[in-house]
Tab-separated table of C-alpha atoms in Angstrom:
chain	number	residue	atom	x	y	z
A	5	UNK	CA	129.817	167.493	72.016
A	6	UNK	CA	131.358	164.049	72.406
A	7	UNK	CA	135.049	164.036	72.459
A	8	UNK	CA	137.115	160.911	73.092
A	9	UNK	CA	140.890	161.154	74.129
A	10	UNK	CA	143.012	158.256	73.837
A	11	UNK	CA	145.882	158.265	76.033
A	12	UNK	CA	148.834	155.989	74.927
A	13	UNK	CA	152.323	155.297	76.208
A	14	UNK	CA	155.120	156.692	73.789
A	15	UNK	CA	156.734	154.575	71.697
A	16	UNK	CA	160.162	153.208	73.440
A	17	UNK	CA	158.364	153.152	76.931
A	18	UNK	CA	158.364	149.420	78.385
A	19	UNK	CA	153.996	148.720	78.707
A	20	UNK	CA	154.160	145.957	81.076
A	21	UNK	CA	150.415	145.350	81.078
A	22	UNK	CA	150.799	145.484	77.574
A	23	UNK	CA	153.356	142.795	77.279
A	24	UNK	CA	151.519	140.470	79.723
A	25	UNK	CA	148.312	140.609	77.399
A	26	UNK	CA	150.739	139.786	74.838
A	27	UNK	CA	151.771	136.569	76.278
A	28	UNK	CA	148.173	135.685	77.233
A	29	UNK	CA	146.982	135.832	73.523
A	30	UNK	CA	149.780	134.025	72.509
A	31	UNK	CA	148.890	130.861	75.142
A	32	UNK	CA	145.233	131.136	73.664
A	33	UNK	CA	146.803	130.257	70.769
A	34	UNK	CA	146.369	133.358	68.629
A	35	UNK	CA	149.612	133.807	66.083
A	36	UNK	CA	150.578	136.269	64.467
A	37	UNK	CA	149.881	138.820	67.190
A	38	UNK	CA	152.987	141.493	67.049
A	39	UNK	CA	152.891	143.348	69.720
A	40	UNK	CA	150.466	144.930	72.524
A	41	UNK	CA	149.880	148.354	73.937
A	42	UNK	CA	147.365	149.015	76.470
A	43	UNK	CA	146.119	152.598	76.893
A	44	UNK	CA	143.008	154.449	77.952
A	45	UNK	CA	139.805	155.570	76.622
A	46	UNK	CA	138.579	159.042	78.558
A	47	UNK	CA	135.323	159.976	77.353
A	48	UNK	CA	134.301	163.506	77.558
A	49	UNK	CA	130.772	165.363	77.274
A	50	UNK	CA	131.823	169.056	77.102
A	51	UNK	CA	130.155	172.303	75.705
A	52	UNK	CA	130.020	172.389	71.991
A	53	UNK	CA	132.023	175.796	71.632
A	54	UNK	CA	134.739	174.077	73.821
A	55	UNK	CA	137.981	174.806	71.794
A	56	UNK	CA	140.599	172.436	70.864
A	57	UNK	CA	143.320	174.749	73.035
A	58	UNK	CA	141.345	173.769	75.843
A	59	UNK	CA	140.843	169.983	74.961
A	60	UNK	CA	144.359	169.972	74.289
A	61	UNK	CA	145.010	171.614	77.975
A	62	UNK	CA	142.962	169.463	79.607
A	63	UNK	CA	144.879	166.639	78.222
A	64	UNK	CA	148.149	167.974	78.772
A	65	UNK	CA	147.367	169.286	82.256
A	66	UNK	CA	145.760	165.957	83.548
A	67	UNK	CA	144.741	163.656	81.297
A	68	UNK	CA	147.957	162.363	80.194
A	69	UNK	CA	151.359	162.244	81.578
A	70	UNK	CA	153.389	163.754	79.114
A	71	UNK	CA	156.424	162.365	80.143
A	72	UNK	CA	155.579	159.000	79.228
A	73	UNK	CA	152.362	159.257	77.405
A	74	UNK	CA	150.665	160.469	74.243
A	75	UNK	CA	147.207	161.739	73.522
A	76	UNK	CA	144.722	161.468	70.627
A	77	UNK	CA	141.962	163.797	70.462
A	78	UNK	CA	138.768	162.474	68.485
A	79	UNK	CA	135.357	164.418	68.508
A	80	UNK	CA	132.663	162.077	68.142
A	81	UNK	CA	129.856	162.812	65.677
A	82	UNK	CA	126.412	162.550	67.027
B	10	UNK	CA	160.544	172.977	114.667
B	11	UNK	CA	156.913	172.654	112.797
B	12	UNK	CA	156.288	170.067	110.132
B	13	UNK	CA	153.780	169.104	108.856
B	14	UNK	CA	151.938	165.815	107.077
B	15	UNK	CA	149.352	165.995	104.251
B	16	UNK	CA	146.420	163.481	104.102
B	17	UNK	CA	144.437	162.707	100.468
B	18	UNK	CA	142.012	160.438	100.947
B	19	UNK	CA	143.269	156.831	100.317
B	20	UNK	CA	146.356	158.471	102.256
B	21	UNK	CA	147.204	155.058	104.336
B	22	UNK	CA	150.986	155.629	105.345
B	23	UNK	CA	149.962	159.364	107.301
B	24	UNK	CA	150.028	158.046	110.714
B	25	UNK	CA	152.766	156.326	110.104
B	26	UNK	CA	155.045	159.522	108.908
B	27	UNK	CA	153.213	161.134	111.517
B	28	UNK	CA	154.895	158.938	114.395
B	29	UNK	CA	157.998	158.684	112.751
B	30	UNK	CA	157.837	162.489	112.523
B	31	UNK	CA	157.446	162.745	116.719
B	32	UNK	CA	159.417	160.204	117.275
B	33	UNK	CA	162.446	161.666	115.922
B	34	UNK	CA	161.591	165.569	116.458
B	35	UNK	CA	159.800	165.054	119.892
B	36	UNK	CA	156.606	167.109	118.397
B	37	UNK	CA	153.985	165.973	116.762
B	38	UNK	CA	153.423	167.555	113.030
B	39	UNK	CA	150.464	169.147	112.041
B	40	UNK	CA	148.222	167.232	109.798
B	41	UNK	CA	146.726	168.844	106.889
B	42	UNK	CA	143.678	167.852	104.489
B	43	UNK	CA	143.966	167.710	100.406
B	44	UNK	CA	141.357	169.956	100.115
B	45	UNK	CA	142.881	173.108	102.432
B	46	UNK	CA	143.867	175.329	100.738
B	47	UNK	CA	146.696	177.127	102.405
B	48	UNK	CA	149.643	175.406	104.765
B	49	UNK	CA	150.125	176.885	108.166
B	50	UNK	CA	152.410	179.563	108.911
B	51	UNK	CA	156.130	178.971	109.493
B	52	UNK	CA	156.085	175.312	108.217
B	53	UNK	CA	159.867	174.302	108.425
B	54	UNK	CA	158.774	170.715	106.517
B	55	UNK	CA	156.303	169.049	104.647
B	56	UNK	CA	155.621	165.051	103.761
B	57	UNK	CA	153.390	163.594	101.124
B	58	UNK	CA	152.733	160.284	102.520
B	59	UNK	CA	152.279	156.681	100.868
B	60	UNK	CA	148.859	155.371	99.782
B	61	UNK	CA	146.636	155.112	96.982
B	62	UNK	CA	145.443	158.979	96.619
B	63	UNK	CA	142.144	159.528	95.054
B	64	UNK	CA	141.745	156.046	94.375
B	65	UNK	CA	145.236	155.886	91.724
B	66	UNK	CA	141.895	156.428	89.202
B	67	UNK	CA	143.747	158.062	86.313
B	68	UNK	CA	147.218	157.585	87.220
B	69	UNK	CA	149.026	157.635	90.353
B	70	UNK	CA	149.499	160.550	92.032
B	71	UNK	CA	147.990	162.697	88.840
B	72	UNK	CA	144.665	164.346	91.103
B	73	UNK	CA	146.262	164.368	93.821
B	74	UNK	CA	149.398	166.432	92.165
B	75	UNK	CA	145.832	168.989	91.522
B	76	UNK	CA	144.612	168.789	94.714
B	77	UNK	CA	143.904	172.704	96.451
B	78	UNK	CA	147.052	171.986	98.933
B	79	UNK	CA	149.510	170.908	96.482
B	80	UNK	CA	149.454	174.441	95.107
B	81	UNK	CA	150.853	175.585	98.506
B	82	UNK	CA	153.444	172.715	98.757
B	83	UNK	CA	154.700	173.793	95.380
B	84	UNK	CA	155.200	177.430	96.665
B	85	UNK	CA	156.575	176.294	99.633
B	86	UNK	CA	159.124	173.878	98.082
B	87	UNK	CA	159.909	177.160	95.510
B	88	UNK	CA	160.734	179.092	98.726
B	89	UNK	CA	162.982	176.079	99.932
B	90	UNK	CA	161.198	174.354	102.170
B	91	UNK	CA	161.795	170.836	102.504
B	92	UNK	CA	159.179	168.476	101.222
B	93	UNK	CA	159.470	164.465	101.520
B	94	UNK	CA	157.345	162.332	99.312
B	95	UNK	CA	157.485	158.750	99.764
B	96	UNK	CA	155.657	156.321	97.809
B	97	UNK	CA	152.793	157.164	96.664
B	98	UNK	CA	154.008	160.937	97.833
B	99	UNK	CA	156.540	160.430	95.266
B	100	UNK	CA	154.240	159.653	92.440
B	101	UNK	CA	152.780	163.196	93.462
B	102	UNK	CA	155.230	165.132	93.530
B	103	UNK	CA	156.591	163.634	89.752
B	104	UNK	CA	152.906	164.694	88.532
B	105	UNK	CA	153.058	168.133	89.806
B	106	UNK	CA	156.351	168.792	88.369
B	107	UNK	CA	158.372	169.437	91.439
B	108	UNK	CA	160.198	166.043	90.835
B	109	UNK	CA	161.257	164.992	86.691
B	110	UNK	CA	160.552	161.682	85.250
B	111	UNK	CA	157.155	159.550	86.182
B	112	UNK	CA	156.347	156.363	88.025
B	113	UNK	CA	154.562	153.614	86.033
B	114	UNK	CA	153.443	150.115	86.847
B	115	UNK	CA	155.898	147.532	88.130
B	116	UNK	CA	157.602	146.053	85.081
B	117	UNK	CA	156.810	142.197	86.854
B	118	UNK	CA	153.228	143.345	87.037
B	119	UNK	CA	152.966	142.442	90.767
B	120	UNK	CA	152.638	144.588	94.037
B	121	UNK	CA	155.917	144.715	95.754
B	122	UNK	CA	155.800	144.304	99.320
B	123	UNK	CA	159.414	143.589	100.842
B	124	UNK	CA	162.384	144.951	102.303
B	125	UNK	CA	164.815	146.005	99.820
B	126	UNK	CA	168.571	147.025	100.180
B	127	UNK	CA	169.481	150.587	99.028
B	128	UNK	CA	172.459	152.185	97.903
B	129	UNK	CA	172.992	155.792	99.697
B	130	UNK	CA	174.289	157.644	96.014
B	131	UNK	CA	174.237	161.031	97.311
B	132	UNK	CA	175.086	161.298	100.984
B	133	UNK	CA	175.718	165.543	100.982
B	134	UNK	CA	171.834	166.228	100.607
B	135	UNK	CA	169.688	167.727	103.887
B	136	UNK	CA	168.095	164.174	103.727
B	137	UNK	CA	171.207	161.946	103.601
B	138	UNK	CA	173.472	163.584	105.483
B	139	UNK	CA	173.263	161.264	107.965
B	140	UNK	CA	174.771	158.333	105.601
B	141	UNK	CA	177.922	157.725	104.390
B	142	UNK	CA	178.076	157.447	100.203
B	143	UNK	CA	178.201	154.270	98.925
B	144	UNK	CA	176.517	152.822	102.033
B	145	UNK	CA	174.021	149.885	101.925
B	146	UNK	CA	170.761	150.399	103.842
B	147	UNK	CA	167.596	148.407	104.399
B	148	UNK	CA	164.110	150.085	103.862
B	149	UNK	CA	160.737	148.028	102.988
B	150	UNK	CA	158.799	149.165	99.847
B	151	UNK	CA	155.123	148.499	99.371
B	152	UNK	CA	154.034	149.993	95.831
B	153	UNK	CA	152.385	148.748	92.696
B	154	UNK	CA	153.752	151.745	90.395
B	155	UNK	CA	157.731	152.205	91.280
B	156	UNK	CA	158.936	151.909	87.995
B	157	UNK	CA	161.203	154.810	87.411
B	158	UNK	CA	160.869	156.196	84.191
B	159	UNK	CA	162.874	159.315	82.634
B	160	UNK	CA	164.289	160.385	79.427
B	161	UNK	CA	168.129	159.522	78.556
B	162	UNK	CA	168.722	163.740	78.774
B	163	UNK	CA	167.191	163.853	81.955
B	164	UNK	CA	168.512	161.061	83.782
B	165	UNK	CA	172.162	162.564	82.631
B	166	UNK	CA	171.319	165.267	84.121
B	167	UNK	CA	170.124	163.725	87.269
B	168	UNK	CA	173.240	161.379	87.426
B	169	UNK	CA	175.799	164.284	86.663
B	170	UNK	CA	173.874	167.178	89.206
B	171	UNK	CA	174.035	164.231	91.909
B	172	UNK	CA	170.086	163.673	91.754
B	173	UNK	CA	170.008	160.476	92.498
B	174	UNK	CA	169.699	159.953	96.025
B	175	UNK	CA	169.160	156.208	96.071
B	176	UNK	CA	169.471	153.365	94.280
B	177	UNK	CA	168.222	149.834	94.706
B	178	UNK	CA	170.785	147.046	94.830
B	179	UNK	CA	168.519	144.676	93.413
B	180	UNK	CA	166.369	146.288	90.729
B	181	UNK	CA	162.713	145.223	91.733
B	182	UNK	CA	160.289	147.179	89.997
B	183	UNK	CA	162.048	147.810	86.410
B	184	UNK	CA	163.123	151.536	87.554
B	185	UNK	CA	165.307	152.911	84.716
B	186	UNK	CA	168.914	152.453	86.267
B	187	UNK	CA	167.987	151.523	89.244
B	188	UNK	CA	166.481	154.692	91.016
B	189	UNK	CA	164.927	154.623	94.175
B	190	UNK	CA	164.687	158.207	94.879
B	191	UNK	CA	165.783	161.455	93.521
B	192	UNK	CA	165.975	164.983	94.508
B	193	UNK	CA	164.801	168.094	92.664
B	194	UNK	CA	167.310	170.663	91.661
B	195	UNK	CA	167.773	172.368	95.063
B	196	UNK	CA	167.929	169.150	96.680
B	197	UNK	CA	165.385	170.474	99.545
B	198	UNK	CA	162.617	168.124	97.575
B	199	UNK	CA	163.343	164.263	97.775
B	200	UNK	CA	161.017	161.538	96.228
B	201	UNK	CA	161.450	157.762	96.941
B	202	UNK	CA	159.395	155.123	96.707
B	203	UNK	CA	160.782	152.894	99.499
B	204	UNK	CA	159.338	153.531	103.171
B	205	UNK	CA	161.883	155.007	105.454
B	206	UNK	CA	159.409	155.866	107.984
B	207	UNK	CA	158.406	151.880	108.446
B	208	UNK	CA	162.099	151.753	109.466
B	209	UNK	CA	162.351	153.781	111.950
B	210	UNK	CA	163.071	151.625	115.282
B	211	UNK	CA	164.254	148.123	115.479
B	212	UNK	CA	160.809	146.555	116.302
B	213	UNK	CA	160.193	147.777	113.081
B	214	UNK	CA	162.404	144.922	111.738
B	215	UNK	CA	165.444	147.536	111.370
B	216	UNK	CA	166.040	151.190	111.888
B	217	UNK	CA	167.469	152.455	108.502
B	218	UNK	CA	165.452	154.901	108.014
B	219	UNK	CA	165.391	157.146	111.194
B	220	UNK	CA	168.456	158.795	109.826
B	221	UNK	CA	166.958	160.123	106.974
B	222	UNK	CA	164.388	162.212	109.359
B	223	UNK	CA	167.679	162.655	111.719
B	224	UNK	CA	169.191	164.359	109.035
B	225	UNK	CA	166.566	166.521	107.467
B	226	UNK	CA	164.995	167.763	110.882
B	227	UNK	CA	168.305	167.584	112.714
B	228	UNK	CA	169.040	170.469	110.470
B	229	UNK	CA	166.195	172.177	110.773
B	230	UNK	CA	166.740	172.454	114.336
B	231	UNK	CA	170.265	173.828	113.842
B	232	UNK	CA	169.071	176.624	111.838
């Protein structure tokens, strides 16, 4: 089973990277462009009886940082 | 007196806390691998040095903070032993929990490489005993991912318990009220993301931090 997590800061938490990006659209001259967050993709290949308590550990073990971060959990149909 | 210095590899400040370590206790620490699994016996202090552990692949400090060792340097820093984490030691030690909060990329974007002036906030801890409160000292920093980041609740908490260790004078990374290091609640754990061991005799460029390792194993050998 494919599973993709996306890990994204929480709302409220300054995303420096995020911000820069921002400001580069904006000098291609792309308007409009509200804001930018920049997060991660972690692709996993895992078992297909893997349960979601154990996606959801791996996540919040490792994955993410919890104190600033969020997680998405999407299984992937093959 | 035994202490002790863990290496993960992309450790690159080891040898450094290493010397600093003889210098100022006369006996050089034992050096122990990421992957052991157990400490040695009778440890009386443990340092996480700076570098880029495992790579920073994920985050900072997050494999590192999963490492075999770092289950012993969490029981030893439950039993009270004193554990220093600078840098990218720091970032470890907020991943594994034995620190609050989380370091996250520079809010300039850049790599910081400078010597910054500190303010000593807590001068009653093992580690700052040696300082007076209130006291201004210079220590370089060298980090990518110093931005101090906590919760409102918890950085009351820190404030009010006296958690705050150090604070920059000039803000330089985006750290949320201007922390440069903090101690857990038992105040025998202190993360910081400055460098005090690159400031530990003048040829250095300044001696600032030799006190901090004066006061922590200075008490050590009392004991």
């Amino acid at each position: 089973m494919k599973v993709r997590i996306h890990v994204s800061l929480k709302p409220g938490v300054l995303d420096p990277q995020g911000r820069a990006v921002h400001h580069a659209l904006e000098g291609l001259g792309y308007e409009g462009v509200n804001d930018v967050r920049i997060g991660r993709l972690v692709e996993l290949d895992v078992a297909d009886d893997t349960s979601d308590a154990a996606l959801e550990a791996m996540c919040e073990e490792l994955l993410a940082n919890m104190v600033i971060e969020n997680y998405r959990i999407e299984k992937v149909q093959p | 007196m035994k202490t002790a210095v863990v290496t993960f590899p992309g450790s690159n400040c080891d040898r450094d806390m290493q010397v600093a370590l003889r210098e100022v206790s006369g006996r050089d620490p034992v050096r122990v691998w990421h992957g052991d699994a157990d400490l040695p016996d009778g440890l009386d202090f443990i340092a996480l040095p700076g570098g880029f552990s495992y790579g920073d692949y994920l985050r900072s400090g997050a494999m590192a903070a999963n490492s075999p060792i770092m289950r012993s340097v969490v029981k030893a820093a439950e039993r009270g032993v004193p554990v220093l984490g600078v840098c990218n030691g720091f970032q470890v030690l907020t991943e594994s929990g034995l620190l609050p909060g989380a370091l996250m990329r520079n809010a300039g974007q850049t790599f910081i490489c400078r010597t910054v002036e500190l303010v000593v906030e807590n001068a009653q801890s093992m580690f700052t005993r040696s300082y007076e409160a209130g006291e201004t000292v210079r220590i370089p920093v060298a980090h990518h991912d110093g931005n101090y980041f906590a919760d409102d609740v918890t950085l009351d908490r820190l404030e009010g318990e006296g958690r705050v260790a150090f604070r920059y004078s000039e803000n330089c990374n985006g750290s949320q009220r201007d922390i440069a290091g903090v101690l857990n609640a038992k105040g025998n754990v202190l993360g910081m993301m400055p460098h005090p061991e690159r400031a530990i005799e003048d040829v250095q460029g300044g001696s600032d931090g030799r006190r901090l390792f004066e006061s922590v194993l200075g008490m050590l050998e009392r004991v």
